[in-house]
Tab-separated table of C-alpha atoms and ligand atoms in Angstrom:
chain	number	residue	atom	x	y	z
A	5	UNK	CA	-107.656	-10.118	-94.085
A	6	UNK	CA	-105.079	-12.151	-96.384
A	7	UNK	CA	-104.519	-14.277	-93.414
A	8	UNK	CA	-103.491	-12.024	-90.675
A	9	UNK	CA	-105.742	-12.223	-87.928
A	10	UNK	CA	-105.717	-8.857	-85.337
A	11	UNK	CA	-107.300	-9.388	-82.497
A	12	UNK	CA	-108.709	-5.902	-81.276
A	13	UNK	CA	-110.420	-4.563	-78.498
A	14	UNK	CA	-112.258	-1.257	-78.341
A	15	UNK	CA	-110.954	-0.538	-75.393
A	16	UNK	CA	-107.126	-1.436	-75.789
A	17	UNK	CA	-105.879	2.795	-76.573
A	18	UNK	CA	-103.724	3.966	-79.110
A	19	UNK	CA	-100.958	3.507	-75.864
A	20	UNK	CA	-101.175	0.000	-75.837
A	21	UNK	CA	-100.879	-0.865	-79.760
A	22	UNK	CA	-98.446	1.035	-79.741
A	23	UNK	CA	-96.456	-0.473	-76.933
A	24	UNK	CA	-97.406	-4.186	-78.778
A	25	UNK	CA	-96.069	-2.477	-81.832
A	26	UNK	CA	-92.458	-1.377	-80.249
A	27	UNK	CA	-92.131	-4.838	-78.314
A	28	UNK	CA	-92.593	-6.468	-81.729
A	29	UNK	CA	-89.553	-4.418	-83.063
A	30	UNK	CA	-87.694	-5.118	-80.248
A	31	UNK	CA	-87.609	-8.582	-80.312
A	32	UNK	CA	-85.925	-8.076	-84.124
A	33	UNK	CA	-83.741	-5.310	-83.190
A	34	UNK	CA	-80.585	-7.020	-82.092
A	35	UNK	CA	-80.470	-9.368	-84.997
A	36	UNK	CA	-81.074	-5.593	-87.139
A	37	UNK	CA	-77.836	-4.548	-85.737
A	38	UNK	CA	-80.561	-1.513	-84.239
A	39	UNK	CA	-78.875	-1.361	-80.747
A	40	UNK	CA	-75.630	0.951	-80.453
A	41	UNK	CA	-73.520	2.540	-77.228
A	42	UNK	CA	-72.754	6.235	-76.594
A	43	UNK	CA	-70.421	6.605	-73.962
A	44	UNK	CA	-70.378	9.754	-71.424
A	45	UNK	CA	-67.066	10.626	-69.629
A	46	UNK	CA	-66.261	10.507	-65.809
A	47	UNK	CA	-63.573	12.876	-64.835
A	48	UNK	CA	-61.893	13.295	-61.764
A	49	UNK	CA	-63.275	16.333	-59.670
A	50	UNK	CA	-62.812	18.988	-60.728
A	51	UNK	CA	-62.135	18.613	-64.225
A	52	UNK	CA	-60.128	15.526	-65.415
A	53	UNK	CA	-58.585	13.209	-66.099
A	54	UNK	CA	-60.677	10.605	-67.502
A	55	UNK	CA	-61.261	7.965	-65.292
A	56	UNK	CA	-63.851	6.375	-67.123
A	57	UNK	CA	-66.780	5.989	-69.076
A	58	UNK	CA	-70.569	4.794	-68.927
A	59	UNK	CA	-72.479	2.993	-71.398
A	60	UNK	CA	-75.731	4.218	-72.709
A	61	UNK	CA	-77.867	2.173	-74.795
A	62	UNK	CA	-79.225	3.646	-77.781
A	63	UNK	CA	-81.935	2.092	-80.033
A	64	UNK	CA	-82.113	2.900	-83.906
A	65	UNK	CA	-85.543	2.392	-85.139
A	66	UNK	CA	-85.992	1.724	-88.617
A	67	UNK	CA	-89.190	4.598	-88.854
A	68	UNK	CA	-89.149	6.248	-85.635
A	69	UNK	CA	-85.484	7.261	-85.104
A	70	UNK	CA	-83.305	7.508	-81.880
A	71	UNK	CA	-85.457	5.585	-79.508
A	72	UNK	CA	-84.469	6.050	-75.782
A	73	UNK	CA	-83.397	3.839	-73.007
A	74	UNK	CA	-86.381	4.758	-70.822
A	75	UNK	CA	-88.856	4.247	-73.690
A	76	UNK	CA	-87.548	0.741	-74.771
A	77	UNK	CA	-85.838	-0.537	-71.361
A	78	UNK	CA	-88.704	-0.973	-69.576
A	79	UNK	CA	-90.218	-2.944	-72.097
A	80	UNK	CA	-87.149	-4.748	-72.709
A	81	UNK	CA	-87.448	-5.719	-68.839
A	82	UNK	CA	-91.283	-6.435	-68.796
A	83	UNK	CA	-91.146	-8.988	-72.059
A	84	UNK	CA	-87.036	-10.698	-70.889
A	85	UNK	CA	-85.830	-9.282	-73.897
A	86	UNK	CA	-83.479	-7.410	-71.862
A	87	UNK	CA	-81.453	-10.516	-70.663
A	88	UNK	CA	-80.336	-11.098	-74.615
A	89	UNK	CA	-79.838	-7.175	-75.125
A	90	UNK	CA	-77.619	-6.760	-71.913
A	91	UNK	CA	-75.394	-9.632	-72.773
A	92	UNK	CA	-74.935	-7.529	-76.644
A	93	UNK	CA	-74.099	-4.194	-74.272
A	94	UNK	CA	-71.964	-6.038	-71.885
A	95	UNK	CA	-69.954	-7.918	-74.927
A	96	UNK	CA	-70.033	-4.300	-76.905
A	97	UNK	CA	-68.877	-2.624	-73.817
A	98	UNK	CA	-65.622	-4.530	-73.386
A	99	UNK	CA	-64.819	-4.636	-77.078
A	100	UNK	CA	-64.783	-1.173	-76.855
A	101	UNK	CA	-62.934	-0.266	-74.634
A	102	UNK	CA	-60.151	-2.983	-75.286
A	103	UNK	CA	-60.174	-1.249	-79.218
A	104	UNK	CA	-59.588	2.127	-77.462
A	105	UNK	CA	-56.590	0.691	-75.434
A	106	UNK	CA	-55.479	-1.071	-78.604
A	107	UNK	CA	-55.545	2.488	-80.039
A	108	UNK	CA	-53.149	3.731	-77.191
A	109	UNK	CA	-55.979	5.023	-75.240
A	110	UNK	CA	-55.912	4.721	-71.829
A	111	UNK	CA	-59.591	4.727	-70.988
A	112	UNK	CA	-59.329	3.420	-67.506
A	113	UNK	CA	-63.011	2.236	-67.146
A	114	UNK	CA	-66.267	1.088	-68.779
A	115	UNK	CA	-69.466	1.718	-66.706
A	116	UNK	CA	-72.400	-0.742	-67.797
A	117	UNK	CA	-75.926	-0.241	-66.474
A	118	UNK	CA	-77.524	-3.460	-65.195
A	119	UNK	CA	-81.592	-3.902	-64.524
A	120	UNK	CA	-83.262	-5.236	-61.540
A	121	UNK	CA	-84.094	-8.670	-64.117
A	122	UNK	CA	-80.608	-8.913	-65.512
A	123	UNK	CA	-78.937	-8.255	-61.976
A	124	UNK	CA	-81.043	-11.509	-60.457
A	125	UNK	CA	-80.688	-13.453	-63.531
A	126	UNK	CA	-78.680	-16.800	-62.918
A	127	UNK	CA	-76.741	-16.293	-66.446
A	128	UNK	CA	-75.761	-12.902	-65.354
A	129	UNK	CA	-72.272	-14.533	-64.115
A	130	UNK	CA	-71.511	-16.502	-67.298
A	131	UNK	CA	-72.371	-13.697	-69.131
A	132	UNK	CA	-69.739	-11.160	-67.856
A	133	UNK	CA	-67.267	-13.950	-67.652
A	134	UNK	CA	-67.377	-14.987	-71.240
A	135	UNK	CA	-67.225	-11.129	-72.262
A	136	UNK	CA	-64.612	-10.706	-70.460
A	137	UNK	CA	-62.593	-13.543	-71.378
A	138	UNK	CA	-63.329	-13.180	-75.109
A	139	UNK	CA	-62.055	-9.777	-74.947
A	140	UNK	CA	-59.508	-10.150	-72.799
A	141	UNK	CA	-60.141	-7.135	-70.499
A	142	UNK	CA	-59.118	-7.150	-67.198
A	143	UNK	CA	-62.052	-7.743	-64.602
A	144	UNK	CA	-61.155	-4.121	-62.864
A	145	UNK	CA	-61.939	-2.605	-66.076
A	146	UNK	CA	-65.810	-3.249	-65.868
A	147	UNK	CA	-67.828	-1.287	-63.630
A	148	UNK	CA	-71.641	-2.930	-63.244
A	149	UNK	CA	-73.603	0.044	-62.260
A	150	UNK	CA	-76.924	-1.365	-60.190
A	151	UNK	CA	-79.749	1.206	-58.937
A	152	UNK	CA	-79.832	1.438	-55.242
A	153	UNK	CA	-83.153	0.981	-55.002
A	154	UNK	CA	-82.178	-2.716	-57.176
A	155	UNK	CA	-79.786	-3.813	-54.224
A	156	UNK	CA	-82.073	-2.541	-51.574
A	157	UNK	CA	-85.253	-4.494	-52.538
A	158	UNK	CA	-83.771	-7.850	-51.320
A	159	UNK	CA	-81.119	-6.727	-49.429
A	160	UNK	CA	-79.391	-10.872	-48.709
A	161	UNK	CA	-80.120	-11.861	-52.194
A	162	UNK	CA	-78.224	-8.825	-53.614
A	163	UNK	CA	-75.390	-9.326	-51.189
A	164	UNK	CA	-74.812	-13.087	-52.103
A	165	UNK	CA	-74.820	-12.027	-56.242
A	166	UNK	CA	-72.717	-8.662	-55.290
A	167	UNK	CA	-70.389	-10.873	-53.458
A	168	UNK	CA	-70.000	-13.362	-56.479
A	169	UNK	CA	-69.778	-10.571	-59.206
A	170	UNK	CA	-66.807	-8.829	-56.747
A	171	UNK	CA	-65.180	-11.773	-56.609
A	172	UNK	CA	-64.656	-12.184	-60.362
A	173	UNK	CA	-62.995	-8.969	-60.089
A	174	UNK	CA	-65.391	-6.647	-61.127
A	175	UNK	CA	-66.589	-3.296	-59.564
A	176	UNK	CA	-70.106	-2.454	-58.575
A	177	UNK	CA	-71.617	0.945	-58.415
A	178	UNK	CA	-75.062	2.102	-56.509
A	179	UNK	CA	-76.631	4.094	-58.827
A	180	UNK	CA	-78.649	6.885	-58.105
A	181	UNK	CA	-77.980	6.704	-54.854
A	182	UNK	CA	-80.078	8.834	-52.678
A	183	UNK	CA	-83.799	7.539	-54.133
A	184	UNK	CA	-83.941	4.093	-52.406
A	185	UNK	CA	-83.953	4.388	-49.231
A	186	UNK	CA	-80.831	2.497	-48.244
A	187	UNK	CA	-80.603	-0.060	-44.906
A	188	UNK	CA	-77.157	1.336	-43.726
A	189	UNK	CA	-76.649	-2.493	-42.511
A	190	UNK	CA	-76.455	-3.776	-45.682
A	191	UNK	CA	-75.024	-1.262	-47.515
A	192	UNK	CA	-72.078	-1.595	-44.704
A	193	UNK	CA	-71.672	-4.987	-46.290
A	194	UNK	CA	-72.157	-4.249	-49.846
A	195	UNK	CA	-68.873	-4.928	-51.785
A	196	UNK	CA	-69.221	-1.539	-53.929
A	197	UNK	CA	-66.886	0.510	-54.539
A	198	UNK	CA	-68.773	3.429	-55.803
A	199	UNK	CA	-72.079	5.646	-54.903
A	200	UNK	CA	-73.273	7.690	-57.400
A	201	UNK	CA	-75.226	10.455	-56.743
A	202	UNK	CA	-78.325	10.706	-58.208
A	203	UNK	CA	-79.373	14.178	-60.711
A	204	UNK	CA	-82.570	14.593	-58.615
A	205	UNK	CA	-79.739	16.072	-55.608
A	206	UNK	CA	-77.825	17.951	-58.833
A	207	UNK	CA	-80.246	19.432	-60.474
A	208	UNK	CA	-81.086	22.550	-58.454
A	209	UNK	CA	-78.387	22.319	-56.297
A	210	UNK	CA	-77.096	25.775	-54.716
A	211	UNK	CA	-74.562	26.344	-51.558
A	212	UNK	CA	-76.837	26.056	-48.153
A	213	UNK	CA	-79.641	24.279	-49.882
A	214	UNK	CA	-81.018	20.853	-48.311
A	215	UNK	CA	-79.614	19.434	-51.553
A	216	UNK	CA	-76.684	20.443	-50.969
A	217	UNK	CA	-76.707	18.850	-47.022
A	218	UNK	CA	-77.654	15.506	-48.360
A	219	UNK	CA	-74.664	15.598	-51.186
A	220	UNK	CA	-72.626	16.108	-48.451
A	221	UNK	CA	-74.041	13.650	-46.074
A	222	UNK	CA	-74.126	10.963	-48.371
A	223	UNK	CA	-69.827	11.835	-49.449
A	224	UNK	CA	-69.509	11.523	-45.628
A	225	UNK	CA	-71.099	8.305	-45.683
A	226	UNK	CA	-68.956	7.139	-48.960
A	227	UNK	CA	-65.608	8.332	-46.799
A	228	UNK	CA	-66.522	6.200	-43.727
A	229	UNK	CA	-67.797	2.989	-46.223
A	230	UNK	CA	-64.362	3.542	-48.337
A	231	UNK	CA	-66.342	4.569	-51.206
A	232	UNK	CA	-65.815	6.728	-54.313
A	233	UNK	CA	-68.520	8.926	-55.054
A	234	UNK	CA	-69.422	10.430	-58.253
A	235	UNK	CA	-72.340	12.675	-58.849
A	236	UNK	CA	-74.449	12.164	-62.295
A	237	UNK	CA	-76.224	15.166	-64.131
A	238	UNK	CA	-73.495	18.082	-63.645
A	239	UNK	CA	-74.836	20.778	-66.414
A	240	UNK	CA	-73.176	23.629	-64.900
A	241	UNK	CA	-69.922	25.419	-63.653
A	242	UNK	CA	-71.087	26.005	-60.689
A	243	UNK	CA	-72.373	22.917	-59.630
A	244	UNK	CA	-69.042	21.783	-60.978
A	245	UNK	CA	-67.527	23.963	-58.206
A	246	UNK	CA	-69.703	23.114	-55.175
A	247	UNK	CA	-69.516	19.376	-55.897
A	248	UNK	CA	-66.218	19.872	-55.687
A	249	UNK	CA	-65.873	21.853	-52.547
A	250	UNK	CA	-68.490	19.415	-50.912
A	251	UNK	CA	-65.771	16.579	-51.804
A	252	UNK	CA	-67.137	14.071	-54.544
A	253	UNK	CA	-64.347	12.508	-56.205
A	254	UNK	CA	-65.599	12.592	-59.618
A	255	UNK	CA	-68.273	14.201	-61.843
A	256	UNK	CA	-70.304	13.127	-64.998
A	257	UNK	CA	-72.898	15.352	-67.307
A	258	UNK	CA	-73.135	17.409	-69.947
A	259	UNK	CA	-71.103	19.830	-68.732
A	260	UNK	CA	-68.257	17.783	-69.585
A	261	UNK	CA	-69.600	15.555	-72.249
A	262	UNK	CA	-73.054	14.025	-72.986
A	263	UNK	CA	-72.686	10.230	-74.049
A	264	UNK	CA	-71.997	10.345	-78.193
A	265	UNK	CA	-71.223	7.292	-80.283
A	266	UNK	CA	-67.870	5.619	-79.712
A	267	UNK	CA	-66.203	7.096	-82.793
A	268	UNK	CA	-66.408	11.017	-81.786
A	269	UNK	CA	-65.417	9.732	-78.189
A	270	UNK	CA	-62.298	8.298	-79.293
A	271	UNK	CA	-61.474	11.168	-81.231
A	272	UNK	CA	-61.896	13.516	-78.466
A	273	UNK	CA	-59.249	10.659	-76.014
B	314	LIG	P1	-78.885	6.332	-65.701
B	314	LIG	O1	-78.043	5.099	-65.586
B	314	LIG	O2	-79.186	7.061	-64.434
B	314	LIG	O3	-78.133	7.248	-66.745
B	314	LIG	C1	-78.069	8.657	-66.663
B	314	LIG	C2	-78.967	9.327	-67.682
B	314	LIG	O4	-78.820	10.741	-67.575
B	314	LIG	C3	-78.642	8.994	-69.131
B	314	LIG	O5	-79.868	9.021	-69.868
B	314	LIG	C4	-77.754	10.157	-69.537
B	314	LIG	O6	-77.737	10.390	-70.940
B	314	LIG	C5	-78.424	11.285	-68.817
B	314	LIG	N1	-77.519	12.394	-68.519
B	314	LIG	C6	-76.169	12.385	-68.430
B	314	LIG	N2	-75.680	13.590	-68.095
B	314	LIG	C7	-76.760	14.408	-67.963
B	314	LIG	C8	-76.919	15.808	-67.630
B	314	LIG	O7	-75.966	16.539	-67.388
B	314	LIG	N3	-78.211	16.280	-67.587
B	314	LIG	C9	-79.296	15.492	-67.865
B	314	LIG	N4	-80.500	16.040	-67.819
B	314	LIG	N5	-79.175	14.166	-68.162
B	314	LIG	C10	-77.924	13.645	-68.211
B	314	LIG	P2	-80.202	7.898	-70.946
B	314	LIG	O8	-78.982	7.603	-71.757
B	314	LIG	O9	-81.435	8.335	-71.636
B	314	LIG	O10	-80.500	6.612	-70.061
B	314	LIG	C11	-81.609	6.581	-69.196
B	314	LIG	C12	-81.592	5.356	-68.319
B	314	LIG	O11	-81.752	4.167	-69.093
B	314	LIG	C13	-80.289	5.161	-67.560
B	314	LIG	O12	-80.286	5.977	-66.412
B	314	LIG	C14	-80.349	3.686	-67.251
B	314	LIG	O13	-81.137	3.456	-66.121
B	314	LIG	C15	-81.063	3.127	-68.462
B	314	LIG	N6	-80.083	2.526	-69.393
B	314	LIG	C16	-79.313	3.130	-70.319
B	314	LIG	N7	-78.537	2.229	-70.964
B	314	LIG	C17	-78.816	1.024	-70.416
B	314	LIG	C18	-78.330	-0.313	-70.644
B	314	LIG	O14	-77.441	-0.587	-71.467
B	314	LIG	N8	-78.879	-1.315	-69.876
B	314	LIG	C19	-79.822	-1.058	-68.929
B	314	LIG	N9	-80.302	-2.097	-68.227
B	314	LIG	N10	-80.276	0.179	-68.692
B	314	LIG	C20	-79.788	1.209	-69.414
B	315	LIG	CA1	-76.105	4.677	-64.700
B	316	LIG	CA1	-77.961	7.274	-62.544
B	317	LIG	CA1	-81.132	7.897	-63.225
C-alpha cells in the first residue's frame, strides 16, 4: 500500500524481520549521533593505578533503548556497516582520551576492540593513522584489542597486518585469550604486547581448580613471550586475590568498575 512494497514470506519468523528491521536502523545510526563509548578501567594488580581503559560500544535506539554490542555487532559485521562504525569508535576513542589528558588526567591508555572484518580490512591502517594524527595522540596510547581466535584463523595474514599496525606504534592485545586454540609458533611471532584472559577462566575460578591451572599456565606463557597479561570479568574479591597471587599484571570487571559513559569516568579520574 501507498507505494511501499514488502516483500514477505510465510516462512521468514518474527527473528528475521526483526533482524531486517535493526540492520535498517543501523545503517542510520551513526549519522543519528545513536552510537556512544563507555569506558571500563584496567588497574594494575591488585588494585590500581589506572593503567588504562577499554572502549565499549553502546548503541542508543530511538524505541528500543540501550542496544548491546553483541546484539548489533554482529550485524554490523555481517552487512560492512562495521568498517564505517569502527572508524567513529576509533576517532571517538582518541578524542577522548586526549580531552581527559587535556583535563590533567593521566589516563595512560585507550583499549579499542577490533572485529575479524575491520582487522583484515585494507583501510584499517589509514584509519588509525588519520585518528591518530587528527588528535594528536601518541601511537603508544592506543591499544587495538583483536580476539585470539581473529589472529589465529590465518595465522601469516594476521602476522603481516600485526606487524604493520606495531610498526605505526600501536599496541595489540589477544583478546580472550584461552578460546582459540592458539599455534604457539605464531603467537611466538606475534608483535603483542598483551594476553588477556578470557571471563570463561574467571568466572568460577577457585584456588586448585583446572581454571585456575590454565590462568596460570597461560601467565607463564605471557612471562616467557614478554607479555602483559590482564584477566577480563573480575566480579569478586577473591578472584581479585588469586589472580593476583597466580601473577596477572592487571585486572578489569565490575569489581572495579563496569564501563559507564565518559563523563562519570572522568569524574571518578
Ligand atoms: P569483550 O571485548 O570481550 O568485552 C568484555 C565484555 O564483558 C563487555 O561487554 C563488558 O561490558 C563485559 N564485562 C566487563 N567486566 C565484566 C564483569 O566483571 N562481568 C561480566 N559478566 N561482564 C563484564 P559488552 O560491552 O557488552 O561488549 C561485548 C562484546 O562486544 C565485546 O566483548 C566485544 O567483542 C564487542 N564490542 C564492544 N565494543 C566494540 C567495538 O567498539 N567494536 C567492536 N568491533 N566490537 C565491540
Ligand atoms: Ca575486549
Ligand atoms: Ca574479552
Ligand atoms: Ca569476550
Amino acid at each position: 500500500g501507498r507505494n511501499v512494497y514488502c516483500f514477505f514470506e510465510p516462512s521468514m519468523n518474527r527473528g528475521a524481520h526483526e533482524q531486517l528491521a535493526l540492520v535498517q536502523d543501523l545503517r542510520r545510526a551513526l549519522s543519528l549521533e545513536q552510537f556512544e563509548l563507555h569506558y571500563q578501567p584496567k588497574l594494575r594488580a591488585p588494585d590500581g593505578p589506572l593503567v588504562g581503559v577499554e572502549a565499549l560500544l553502546r548503541w542508543h535506539h530511538h524505541e528500543r533503548g540501550l542496544v548491546m554490542p553483541d546484539t548489533f555487532i554482529p550485524l554490523a559485521e555481517k552487512t560492512g556497516l562495521i568498517l564505517e562504525i569502527g572508524r567513529w569508535v576509533i576517532n571517538e576513542a582518541c578524542r577522548q582520551l586526549m580531552e581527559w589528558r587535556a583535563q590533567g588526567s593521566e589516563v595512560p591508555s585507550v583499549s579499542v576492540n577490533l572485529s575479524a572484518t575491520q582487522f583484515r580490512s585494507p583501510g584499517l591502517l589509514g584509519k588509525i593513522k588519520e585518528a591518530l594524527a587528527r588528535h594528536g595522540m601518541p601511537p603508544s596510547s592506543l591499544i587495538l584489542e583483536i580476539t585470539e581466535s581473529t589472529a589465529m584463523h590465518d595465522p601469516e595474514a594476521s602476522l603481516v597486518i600485526l606487524q604493520r599496525l606495531s610498526a605505526l606504534g600501536v599496541q595489540i592485545s589477544i583478546d580472550d585469550f584461552g578460546t582459540g586454540y592458539s599455534s604457539l609458533l605464531y603467537l611466538k611471532r606475534l608483535p603483542a604486547s598483551e594476553l588477556k584472559i578470557d571471563r570463561a577462566f574467571v568466572k568460577d575460578l577457585v584456588p586448585g581448580s583446572e581454571d585456575a591451572a590454565i590462568v596460570s599456565a597461560i601467565i607463564a606463557l605471557g612471562r616467557t613471550l614478554n607479555l602483559s597479561v590482564i584477566a577480563e570479568g573480575v566480579e569478586t574479591e577473591a578472584q581479585q586475590k588469586l589472580l593476583t597471587e597466580l601473577g596477572c599484571t592487571s585486572l578489569q570487571g565490575y569489581h572495579f568498575g563496569r564501563p559507564d559513559a565518559a563523563a562519570s569516568i572522568g569524574a571518578r579520574l
